[in-house]
CSV table of C-alpha atoms and ligand atoms in Angstrom, one decimal:
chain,number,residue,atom,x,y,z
A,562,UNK,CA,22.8,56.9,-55.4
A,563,UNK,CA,25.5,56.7,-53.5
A,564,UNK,CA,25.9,53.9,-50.6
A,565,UNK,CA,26.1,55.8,-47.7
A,566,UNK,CA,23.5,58.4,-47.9
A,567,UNK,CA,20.4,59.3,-49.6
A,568,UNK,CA,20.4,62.8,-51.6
A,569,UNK,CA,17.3,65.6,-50.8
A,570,UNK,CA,15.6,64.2,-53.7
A,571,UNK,CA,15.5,60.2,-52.2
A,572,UNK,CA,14.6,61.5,-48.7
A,573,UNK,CA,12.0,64.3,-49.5
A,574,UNK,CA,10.2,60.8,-51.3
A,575,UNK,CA,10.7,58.8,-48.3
A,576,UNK,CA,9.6,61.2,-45.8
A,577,UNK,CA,6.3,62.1,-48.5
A,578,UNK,CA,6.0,58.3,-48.2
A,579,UNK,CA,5.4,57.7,-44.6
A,580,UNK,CA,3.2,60.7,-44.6
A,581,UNK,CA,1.4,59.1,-47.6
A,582,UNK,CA,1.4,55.6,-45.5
A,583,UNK,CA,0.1,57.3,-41.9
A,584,UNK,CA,-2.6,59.5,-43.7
A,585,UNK,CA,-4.0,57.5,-46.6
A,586,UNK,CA,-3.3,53.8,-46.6
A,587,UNK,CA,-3.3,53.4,-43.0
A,588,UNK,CA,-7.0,53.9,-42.4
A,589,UNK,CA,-7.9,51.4,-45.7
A,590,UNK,CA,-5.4,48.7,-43.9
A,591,UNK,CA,-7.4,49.2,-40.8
A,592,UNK,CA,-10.3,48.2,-42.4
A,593,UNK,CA,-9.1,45.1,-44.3
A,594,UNK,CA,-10.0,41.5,-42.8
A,595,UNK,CA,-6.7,39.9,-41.0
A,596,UNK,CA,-5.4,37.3,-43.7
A,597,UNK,CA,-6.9,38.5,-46.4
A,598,UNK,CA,-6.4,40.3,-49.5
A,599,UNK,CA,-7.0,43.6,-48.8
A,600,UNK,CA,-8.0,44.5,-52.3
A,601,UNK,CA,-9.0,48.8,-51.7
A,602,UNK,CA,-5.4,49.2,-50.1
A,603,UNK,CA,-3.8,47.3,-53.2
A,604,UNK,CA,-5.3,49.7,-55.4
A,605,UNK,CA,-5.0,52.9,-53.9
A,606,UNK,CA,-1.0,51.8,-53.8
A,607,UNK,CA,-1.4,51.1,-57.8
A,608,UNK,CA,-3.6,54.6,-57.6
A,609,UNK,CA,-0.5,56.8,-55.8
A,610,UNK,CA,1.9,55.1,-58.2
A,611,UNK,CA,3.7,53.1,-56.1
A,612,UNK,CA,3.3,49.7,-57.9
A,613,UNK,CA,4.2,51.1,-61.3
A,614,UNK,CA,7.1,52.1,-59.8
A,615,UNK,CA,8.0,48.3,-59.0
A,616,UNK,CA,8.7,47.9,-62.9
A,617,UNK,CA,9.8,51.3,-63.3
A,618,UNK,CA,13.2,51.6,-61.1
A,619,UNK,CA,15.4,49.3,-59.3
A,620,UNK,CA,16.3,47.7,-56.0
A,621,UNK,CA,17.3,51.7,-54.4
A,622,UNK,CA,13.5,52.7,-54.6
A,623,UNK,CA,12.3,49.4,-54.0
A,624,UNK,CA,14.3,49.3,-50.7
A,625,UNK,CA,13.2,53.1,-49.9
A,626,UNK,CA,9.5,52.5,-50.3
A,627,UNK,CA,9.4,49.4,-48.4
A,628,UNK,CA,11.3,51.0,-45.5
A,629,UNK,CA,9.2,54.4,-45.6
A,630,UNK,CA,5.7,52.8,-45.9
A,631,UNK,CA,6.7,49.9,-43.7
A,632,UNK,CA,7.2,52.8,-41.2
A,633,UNK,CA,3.8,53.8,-40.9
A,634,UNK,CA,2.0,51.2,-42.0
A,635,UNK,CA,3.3,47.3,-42.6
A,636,UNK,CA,-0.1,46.2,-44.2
A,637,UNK,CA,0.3,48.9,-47.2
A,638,UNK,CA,4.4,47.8,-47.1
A,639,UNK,CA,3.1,44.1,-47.2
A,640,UNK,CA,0.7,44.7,-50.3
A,641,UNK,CA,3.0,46.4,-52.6
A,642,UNK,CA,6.0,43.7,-51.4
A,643,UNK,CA,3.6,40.9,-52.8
A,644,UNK,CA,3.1,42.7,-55.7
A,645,UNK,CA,6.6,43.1,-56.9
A,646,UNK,CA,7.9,39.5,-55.5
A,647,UNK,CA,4.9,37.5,-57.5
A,648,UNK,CA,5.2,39.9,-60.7
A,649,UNK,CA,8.9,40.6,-60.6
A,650,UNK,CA,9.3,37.3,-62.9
A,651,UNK,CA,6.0,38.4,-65.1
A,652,UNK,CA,8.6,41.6,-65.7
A,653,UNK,CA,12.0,40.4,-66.5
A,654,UNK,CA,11.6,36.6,-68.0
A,655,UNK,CA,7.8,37.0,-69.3
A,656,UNK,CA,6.7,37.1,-73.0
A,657,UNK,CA,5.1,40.5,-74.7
A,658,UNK,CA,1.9,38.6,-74.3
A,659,UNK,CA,2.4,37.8,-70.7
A,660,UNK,CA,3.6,41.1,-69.7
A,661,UNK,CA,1.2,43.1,-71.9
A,662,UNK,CA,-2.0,41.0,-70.2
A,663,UNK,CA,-0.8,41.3,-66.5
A,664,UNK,CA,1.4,44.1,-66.1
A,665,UNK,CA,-0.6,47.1,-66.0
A,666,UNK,CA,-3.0,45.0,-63.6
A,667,UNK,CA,-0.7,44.7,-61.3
A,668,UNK,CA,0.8,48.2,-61.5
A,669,UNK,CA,-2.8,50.1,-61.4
A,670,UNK,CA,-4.0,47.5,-58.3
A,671,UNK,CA,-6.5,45.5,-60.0
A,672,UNK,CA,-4.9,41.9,-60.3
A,673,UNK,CA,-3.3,40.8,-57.3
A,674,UNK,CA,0.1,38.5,-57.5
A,675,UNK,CA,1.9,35.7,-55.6
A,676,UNK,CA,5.4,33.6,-56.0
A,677,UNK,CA,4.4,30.1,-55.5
A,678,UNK,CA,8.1,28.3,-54.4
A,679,UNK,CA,7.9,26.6,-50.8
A,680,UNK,CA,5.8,23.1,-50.7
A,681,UNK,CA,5.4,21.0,-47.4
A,682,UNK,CA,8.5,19.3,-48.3
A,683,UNK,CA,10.7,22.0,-49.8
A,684,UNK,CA,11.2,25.3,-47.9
A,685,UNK,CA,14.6,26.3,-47.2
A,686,UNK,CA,15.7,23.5,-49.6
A,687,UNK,CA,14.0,24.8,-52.3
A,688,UNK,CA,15.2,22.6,-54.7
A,689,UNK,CA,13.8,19.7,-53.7
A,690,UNK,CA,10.5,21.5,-54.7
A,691,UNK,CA,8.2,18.1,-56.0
A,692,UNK,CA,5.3,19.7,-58.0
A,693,UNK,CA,5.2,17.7,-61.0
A,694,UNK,CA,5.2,19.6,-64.5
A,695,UNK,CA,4.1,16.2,-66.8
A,696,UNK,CA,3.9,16.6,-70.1
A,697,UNK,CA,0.1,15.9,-71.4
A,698,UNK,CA,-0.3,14.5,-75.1
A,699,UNK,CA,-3.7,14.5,-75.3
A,700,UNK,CA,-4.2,18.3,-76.5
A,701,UNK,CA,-1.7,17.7,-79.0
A,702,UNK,CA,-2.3,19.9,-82.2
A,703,UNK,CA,-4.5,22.5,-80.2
A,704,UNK,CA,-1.6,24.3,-78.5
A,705,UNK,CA,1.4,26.3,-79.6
A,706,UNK,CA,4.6,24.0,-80.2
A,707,UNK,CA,7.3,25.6,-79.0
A,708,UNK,CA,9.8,22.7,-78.9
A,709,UNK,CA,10.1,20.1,-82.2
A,710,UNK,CA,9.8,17.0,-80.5
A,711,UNK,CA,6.4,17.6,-79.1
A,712,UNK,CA,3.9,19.9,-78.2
A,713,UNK,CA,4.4,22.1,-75.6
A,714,UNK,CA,1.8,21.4,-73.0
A,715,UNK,CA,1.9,19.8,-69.2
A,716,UNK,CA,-0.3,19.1,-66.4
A,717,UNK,CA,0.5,20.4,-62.5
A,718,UNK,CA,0.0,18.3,-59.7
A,719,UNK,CA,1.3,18.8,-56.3
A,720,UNK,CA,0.9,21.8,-53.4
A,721,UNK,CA,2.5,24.4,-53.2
A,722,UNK,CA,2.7,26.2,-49.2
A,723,UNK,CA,2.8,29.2,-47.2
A,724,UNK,CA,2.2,31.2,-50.4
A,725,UNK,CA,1.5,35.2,-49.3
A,726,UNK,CA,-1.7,36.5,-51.0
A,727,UNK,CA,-3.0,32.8,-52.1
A,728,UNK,CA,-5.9,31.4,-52.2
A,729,UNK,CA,-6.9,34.8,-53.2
A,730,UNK,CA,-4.4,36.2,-56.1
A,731,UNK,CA,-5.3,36.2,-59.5
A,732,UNK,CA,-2.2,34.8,-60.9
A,733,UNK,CA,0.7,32.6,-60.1
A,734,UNK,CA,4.2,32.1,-60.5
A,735,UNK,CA,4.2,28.5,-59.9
A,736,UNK,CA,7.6,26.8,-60.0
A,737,UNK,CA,7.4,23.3,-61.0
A,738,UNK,CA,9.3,20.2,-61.6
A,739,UNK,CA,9.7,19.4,-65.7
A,740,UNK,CA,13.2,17.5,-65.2
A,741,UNK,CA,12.5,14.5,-62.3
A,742,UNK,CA,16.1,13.8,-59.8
A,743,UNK,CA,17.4,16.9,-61.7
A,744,UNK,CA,17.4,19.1,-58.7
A,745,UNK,CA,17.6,23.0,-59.6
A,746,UNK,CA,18.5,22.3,-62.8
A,747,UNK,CA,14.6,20.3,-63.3
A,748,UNK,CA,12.9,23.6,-62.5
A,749,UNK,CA,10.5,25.4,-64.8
A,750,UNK,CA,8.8,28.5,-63.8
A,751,UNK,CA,5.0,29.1,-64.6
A,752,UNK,CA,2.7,31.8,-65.5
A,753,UNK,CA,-0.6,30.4,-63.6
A,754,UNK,CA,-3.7,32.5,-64.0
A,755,UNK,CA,-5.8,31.5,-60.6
A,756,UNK,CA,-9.3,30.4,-62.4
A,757,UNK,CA,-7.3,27.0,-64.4
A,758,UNK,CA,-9.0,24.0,-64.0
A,759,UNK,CA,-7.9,22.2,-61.3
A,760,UNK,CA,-6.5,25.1,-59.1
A,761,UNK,CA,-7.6,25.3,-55.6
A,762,UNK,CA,-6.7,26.7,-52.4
A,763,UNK,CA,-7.3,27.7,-48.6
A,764,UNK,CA,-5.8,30.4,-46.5
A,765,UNK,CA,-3.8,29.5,-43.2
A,766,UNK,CA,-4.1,32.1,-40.2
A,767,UNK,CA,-0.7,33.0,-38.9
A,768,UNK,CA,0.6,35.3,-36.0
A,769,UNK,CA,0.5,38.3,-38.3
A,770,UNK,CA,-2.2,39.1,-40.2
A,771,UNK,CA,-0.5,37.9,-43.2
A,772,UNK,CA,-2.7,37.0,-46.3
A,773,UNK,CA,-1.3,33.7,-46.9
A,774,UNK,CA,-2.3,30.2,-48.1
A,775,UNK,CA,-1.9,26.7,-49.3
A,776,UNK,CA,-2.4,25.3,-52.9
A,777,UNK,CA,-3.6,22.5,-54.5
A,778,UNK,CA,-2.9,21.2,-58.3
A,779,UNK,CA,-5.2,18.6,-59.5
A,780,UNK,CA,-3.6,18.1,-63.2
A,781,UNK,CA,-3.7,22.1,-63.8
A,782,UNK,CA,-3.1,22.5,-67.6
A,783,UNK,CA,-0.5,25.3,-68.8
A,784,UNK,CA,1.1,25.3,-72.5
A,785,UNK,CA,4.1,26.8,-73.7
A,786,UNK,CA,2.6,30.3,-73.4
A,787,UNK,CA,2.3,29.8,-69.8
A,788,UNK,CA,6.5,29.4,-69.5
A,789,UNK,CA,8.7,32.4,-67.9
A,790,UNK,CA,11.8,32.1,-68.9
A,791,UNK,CA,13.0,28.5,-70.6
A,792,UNK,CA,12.3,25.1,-69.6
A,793,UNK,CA,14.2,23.6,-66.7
A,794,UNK,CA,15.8,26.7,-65.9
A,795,UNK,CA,13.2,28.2,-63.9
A,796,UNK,CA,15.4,28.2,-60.6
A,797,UNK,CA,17.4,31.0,-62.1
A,798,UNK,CA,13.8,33.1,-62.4
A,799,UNK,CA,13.4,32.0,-58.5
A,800,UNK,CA,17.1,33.0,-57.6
A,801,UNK,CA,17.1,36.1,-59.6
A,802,UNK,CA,13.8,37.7,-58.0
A,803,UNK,CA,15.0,37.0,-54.7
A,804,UNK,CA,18.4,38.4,-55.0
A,805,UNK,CA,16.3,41.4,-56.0
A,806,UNK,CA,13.6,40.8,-53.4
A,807,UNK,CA,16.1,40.0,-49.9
A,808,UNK,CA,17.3,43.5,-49.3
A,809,UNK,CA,14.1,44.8,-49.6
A,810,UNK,CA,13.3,42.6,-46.8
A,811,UNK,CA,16.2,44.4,-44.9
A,812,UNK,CA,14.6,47.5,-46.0
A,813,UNK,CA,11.1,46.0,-44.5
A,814,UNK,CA,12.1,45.3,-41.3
A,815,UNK,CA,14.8,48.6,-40.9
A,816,UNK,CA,11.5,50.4,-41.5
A,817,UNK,CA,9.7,48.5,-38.6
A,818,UNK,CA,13.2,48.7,-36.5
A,819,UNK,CA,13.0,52.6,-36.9
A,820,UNK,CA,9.4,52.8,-35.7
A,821,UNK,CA,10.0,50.9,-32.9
A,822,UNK,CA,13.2,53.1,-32.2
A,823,UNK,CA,10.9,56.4,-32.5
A,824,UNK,CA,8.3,55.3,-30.4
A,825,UNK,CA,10.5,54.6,-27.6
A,826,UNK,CA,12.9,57.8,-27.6
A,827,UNK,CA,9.3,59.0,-27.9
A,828,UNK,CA,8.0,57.3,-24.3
A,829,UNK,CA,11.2,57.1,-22.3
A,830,UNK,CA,11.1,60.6,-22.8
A,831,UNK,CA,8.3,61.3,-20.9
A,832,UNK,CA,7.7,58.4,-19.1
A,833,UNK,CA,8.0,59.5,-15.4
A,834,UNK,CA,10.6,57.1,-13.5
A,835,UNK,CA,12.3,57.4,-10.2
A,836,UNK,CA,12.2,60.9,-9.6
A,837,UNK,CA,13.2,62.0,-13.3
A,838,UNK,CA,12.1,60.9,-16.6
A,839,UNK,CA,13.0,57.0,-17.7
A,840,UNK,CA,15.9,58.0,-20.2
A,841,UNK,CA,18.1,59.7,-17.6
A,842,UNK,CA,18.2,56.0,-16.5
A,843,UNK,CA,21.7,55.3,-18.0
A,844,UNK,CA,20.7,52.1,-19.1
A,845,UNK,CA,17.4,52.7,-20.5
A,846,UNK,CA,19.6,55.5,-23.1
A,847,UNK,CA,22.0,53.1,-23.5
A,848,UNK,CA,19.6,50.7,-24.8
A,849,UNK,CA,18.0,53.6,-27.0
A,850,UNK,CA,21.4,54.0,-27.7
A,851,UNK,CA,21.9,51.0,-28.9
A,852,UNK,CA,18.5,50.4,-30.3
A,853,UNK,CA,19.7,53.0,-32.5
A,854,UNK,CA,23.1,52.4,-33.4
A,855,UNK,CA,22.3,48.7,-35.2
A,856,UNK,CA,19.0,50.2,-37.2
A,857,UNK,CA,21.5,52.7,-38.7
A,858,UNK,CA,23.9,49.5,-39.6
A,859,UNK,CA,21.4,47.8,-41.1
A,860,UNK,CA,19.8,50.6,-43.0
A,861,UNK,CA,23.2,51.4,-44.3
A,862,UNK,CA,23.8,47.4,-45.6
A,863,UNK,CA,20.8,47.1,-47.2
A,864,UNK,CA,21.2,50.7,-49.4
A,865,UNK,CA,24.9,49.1,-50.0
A,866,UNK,CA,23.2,45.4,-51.4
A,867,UNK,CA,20.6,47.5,-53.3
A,868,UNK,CA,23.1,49.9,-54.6
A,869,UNK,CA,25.1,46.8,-55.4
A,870,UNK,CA,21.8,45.2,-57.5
A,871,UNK,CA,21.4,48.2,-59.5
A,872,UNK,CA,25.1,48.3,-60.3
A,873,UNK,CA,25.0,44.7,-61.8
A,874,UNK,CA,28.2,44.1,-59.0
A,875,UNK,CA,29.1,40.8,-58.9
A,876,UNK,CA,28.9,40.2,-55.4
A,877,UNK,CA,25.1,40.5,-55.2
A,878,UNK,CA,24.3,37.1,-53.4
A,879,UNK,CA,26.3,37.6,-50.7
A,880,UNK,CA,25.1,41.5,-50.6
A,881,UNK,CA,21.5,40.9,-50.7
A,882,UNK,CA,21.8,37.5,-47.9
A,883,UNK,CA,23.8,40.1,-45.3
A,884,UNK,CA,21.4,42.7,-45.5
A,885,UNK,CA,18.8,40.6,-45.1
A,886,UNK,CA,20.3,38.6,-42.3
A,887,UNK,CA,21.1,41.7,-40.2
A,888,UNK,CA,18.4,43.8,-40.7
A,889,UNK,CA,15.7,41.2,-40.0
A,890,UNK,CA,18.0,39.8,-36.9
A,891,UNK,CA,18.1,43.5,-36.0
A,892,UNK,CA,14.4,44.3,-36.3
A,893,UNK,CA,13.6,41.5,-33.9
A,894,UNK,CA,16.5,42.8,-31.5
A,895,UNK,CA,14.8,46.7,-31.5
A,896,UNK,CA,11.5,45.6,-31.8
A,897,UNK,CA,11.8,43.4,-28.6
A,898,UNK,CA,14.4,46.0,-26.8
A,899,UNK,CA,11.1,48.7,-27.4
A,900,UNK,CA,8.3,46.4,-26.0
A,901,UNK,CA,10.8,45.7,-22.8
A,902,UNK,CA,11.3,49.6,-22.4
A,903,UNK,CA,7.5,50.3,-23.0
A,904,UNK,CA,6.4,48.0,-20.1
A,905,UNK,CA,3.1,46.6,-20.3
A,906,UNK,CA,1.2,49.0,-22.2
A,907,UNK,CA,3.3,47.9,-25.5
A,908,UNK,CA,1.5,43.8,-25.0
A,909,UNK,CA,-1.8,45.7,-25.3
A,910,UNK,CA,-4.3,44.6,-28.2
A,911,UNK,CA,-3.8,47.7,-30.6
A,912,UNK,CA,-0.3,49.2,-29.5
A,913,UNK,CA,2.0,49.7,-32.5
A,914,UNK,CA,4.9,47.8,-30.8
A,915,UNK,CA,2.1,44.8,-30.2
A,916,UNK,CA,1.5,44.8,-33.7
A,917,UNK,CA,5.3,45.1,-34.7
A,918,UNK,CA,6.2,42.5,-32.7
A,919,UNK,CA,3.9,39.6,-34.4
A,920,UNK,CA,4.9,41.7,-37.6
A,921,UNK,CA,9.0,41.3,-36.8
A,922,UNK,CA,9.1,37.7,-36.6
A,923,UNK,CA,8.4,36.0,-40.1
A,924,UNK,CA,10.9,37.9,-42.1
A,925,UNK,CA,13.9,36.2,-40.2
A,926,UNK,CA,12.4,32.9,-42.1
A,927,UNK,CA,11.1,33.8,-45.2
A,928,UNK,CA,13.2,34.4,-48.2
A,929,UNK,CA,15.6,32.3,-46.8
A,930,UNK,CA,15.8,31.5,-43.2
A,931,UNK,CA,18.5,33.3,-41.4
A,932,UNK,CA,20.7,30.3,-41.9
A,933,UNK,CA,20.7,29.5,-45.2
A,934,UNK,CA,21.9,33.2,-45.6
A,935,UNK,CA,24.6,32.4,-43.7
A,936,UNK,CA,24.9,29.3,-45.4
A,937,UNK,CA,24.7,31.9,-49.0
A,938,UNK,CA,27.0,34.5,-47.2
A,939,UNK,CA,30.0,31.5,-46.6
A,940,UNK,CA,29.6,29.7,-50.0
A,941,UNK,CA,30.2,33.3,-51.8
A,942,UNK,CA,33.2,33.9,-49.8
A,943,UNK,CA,34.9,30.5,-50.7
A,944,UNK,CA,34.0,30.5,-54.2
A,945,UNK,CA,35.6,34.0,-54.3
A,946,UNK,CA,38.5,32.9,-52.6
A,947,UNK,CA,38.8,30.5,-54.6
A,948,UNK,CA,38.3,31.8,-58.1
A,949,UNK,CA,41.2,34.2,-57.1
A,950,UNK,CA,43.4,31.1,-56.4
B,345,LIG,C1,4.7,34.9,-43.4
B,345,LIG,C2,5.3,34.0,-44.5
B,345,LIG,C3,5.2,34.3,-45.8
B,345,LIG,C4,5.7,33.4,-46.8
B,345,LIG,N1,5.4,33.7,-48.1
B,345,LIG,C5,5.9,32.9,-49.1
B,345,LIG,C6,5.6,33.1,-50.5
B,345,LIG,O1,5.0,34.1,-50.8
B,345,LIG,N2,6.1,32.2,-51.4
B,345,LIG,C7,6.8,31.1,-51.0
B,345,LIG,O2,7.2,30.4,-51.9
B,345,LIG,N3,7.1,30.8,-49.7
B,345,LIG,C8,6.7,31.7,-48.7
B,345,LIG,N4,6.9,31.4,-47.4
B,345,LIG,C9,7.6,30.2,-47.1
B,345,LIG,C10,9.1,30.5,-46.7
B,345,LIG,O3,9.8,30.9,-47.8
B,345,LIG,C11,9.6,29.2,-46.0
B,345,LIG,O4,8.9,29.1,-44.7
B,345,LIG,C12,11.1,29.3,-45.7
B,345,LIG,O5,11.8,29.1,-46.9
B,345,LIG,C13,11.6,28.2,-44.7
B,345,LIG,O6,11.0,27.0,-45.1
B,345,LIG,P1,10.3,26.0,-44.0
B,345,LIG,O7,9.3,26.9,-43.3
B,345,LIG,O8,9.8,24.8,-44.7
B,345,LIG,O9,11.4,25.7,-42.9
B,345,LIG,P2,12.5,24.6,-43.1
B,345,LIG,O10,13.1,24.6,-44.4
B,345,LIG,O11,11.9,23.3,-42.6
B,345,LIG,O12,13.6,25.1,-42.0
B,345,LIG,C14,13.3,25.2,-40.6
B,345,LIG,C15,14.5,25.7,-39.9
B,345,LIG,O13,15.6,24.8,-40.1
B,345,LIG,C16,16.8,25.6,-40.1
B,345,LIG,N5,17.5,25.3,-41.4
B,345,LIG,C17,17.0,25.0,-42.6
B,345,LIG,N6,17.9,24.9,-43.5
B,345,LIG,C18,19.1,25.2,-42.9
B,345,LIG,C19,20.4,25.2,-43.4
B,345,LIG,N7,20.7,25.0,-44.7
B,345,LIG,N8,21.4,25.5,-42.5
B,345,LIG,C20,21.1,25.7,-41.2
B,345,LIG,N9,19.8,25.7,-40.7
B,345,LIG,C21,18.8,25.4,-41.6
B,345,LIG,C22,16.4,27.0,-40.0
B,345,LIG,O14,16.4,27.4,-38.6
B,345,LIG,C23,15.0,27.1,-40.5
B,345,LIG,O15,14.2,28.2,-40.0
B,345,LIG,C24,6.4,32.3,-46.4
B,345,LIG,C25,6.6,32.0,-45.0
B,345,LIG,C26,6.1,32.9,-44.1
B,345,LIG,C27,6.3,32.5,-42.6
């Protein structure tokens, strides 16, 4: 694809998509319970397709389907986002065996997945994550040995926080702590299914109606079959999922932007104003003006960073943390731009721009608070400056 534009093909599928989002995901979203799974919606994403399609293709179509069902419908955009950020790992660093028991579960709608990172104590500093991977000798000899000085088996303890679809997901990707004062490099990544011994949780209720929820490990057992990717180097399974995973945030909230966008060309239109109609206020069509000038910017940075991803380009990071700074800064710019040009009716119970403005707000913090991409965005450009040196 190239950067700067989509071809018939790519916007023929995103237009099919909002339709898709307004006319049959919509009304099952309406019906789900606020911070809860919403399990009919997952599957009737798995039943158009659009989950498989998470495994299928790359960051492009990710990006597109995020921003077109996001659009008309952030619950459905939500659902199949989950999806992809708790199995992307399952997909590119699992076993056969993991991948052949979960994946088609995920893509048809059935099991429902979450990325288990952030603890009370490590959020934006992620690797000072503190959930303790300890190796357990007791079940020596009845588990697979996958290493030669011991068998290959450990016991979680610790919580993990602010984990999207938990308590209520089937599986885990739990990131745990195998190497103690090691920092990143201590990391191991984990395959958890959610009915292991020891594995509880409860959900927290947050400004948007976000499924969401803390967890508890009380010596959960996993083996050597459980692992994605190697030992200790589970950060990299972290890292790498989110550089695939932050410019479909962009994409997220561009989608949201352009909603807000429409429905205000939409009222100031006909909004009757001081003799005329509220956009031949010069300011009110400036602001639309505007409104509409830094969605396009944003939209255009995060088919760049996906393009960029799907390219293998070495200069993802930095790619993937701009278009997620922008667009998410931007959504909360238009979003809040729309509600101020709406008036009251947009703080009504029920109004889109009510619902997009509680909606707007958590993707400028996770996936990286808008800082630490900033923080990502300036450490790229030194060590590229100084690798050329
Ligand atoms: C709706 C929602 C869904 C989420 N889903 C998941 C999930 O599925 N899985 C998961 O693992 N986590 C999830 N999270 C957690 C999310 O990733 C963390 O909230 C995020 O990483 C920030 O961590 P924190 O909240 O602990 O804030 P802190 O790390 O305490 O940071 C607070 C603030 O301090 C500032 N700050 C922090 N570090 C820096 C820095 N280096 N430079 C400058 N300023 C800085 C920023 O303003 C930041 O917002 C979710 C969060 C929300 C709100």
């Amino acid at each position: 694809m190239p950067a700067f534009s989509l071809d018939p093909t790519q916007t023929a599928w995103c237009a099919e998509l909002r339709a898709l989002a307004a006319e049959r995901l919509r009304p099952l979203a309406e019906k789900g319970e606020p911070g809860h799974v919403n399990r009919p919606l997952v599957a009737e994403l798995g039943q158009l397709g659009l989950l498989g399609r998470l495994f299928t293709s790359g960051a492009v179509d990710l990006c597109l389907m995020r921003e077109s069902l996001a659009y008309a419908c952030t619950e459905a955009e939500t659902a199949l986002a989950l999806q992809g950020l708790g199995a992307h790992p399952v997909h590119a660093y699992g076993t056969p065996a993991q991948r052949e028991r979960w994946l088609p579960r995920v893509a048809e709608g059935s099991a429902v997945a979450a990325f288990a990172l952030s603890e009370p104590g490590a959020g934006s500093d992620a690797a000072a994550l503190e959930l303790k991977a300890e190796r357990d000798t007791a079940g020596a000899g009845q588990v697979p040995v996958a290493e030669p000085d011991g068998p290959a088996r450990w016991r979680l303890t610790g919580e993990k926080c602010w984990i999207s679809n938990a308590p209520e997901a089937d599986f885990y990707t739990v990131f745990a702590r195998t190497t103690p004062g090691a920092g990143a490099r201590g990391v191991t990544a984990f395959l958890v299914p959610a009915d292991r011994p020891g594995l509880t949780g409860t959900g927290l209720d947050m400004l948007s109606p976000h499924p969401i929820g803390a967890l508890a490990f009380d010596a959960v057992p996993v083996t050597a079959a459980d692992m994605l990717g190697e030992a200790d180097r589970g950060f990299r399974v972290a890292m790498g999922t989110l550089n695939l995973f932050r410019p479909s945030v962009g994409a997220f909230a561009v989608g949201m932007a352009q909603a807000a966008l429409d429905a205000t060309l939409a009222h100031t239109a006909e909004r009757d104003a001081f003799d005329g109609k509220l956009k031949d206020l010069q300011t009110v069509a400036h602001q639309v003006a505007e409104m509409a000038l830094r969605t396009e910017a944003a939209r255009l940075m995060v088919y760049a960073a996906a393009t960029a991803h799907d390219e293998g380009a070495g200069d993802v990071p930095k790619r993937a943390a701009m278009a997620k700074l922008l667009a998410t800064e931007t959504a909360q710019y238009v979003v809040d731009t729309a509600v101020q040009l709406h008036g009251a009716r947009a703080l009504r119970r029920g109004h889109l721009l009510e619902h997009l403005y509680r909606e707007v707000r958590a993707p400028r913090i996770y996936e990286g608070a808008s800082e630490v991409q900033r923080g990502i965005i300036a450490k790229e450009l030194y060590a590229t400056m100084e690798a050329a040196q």
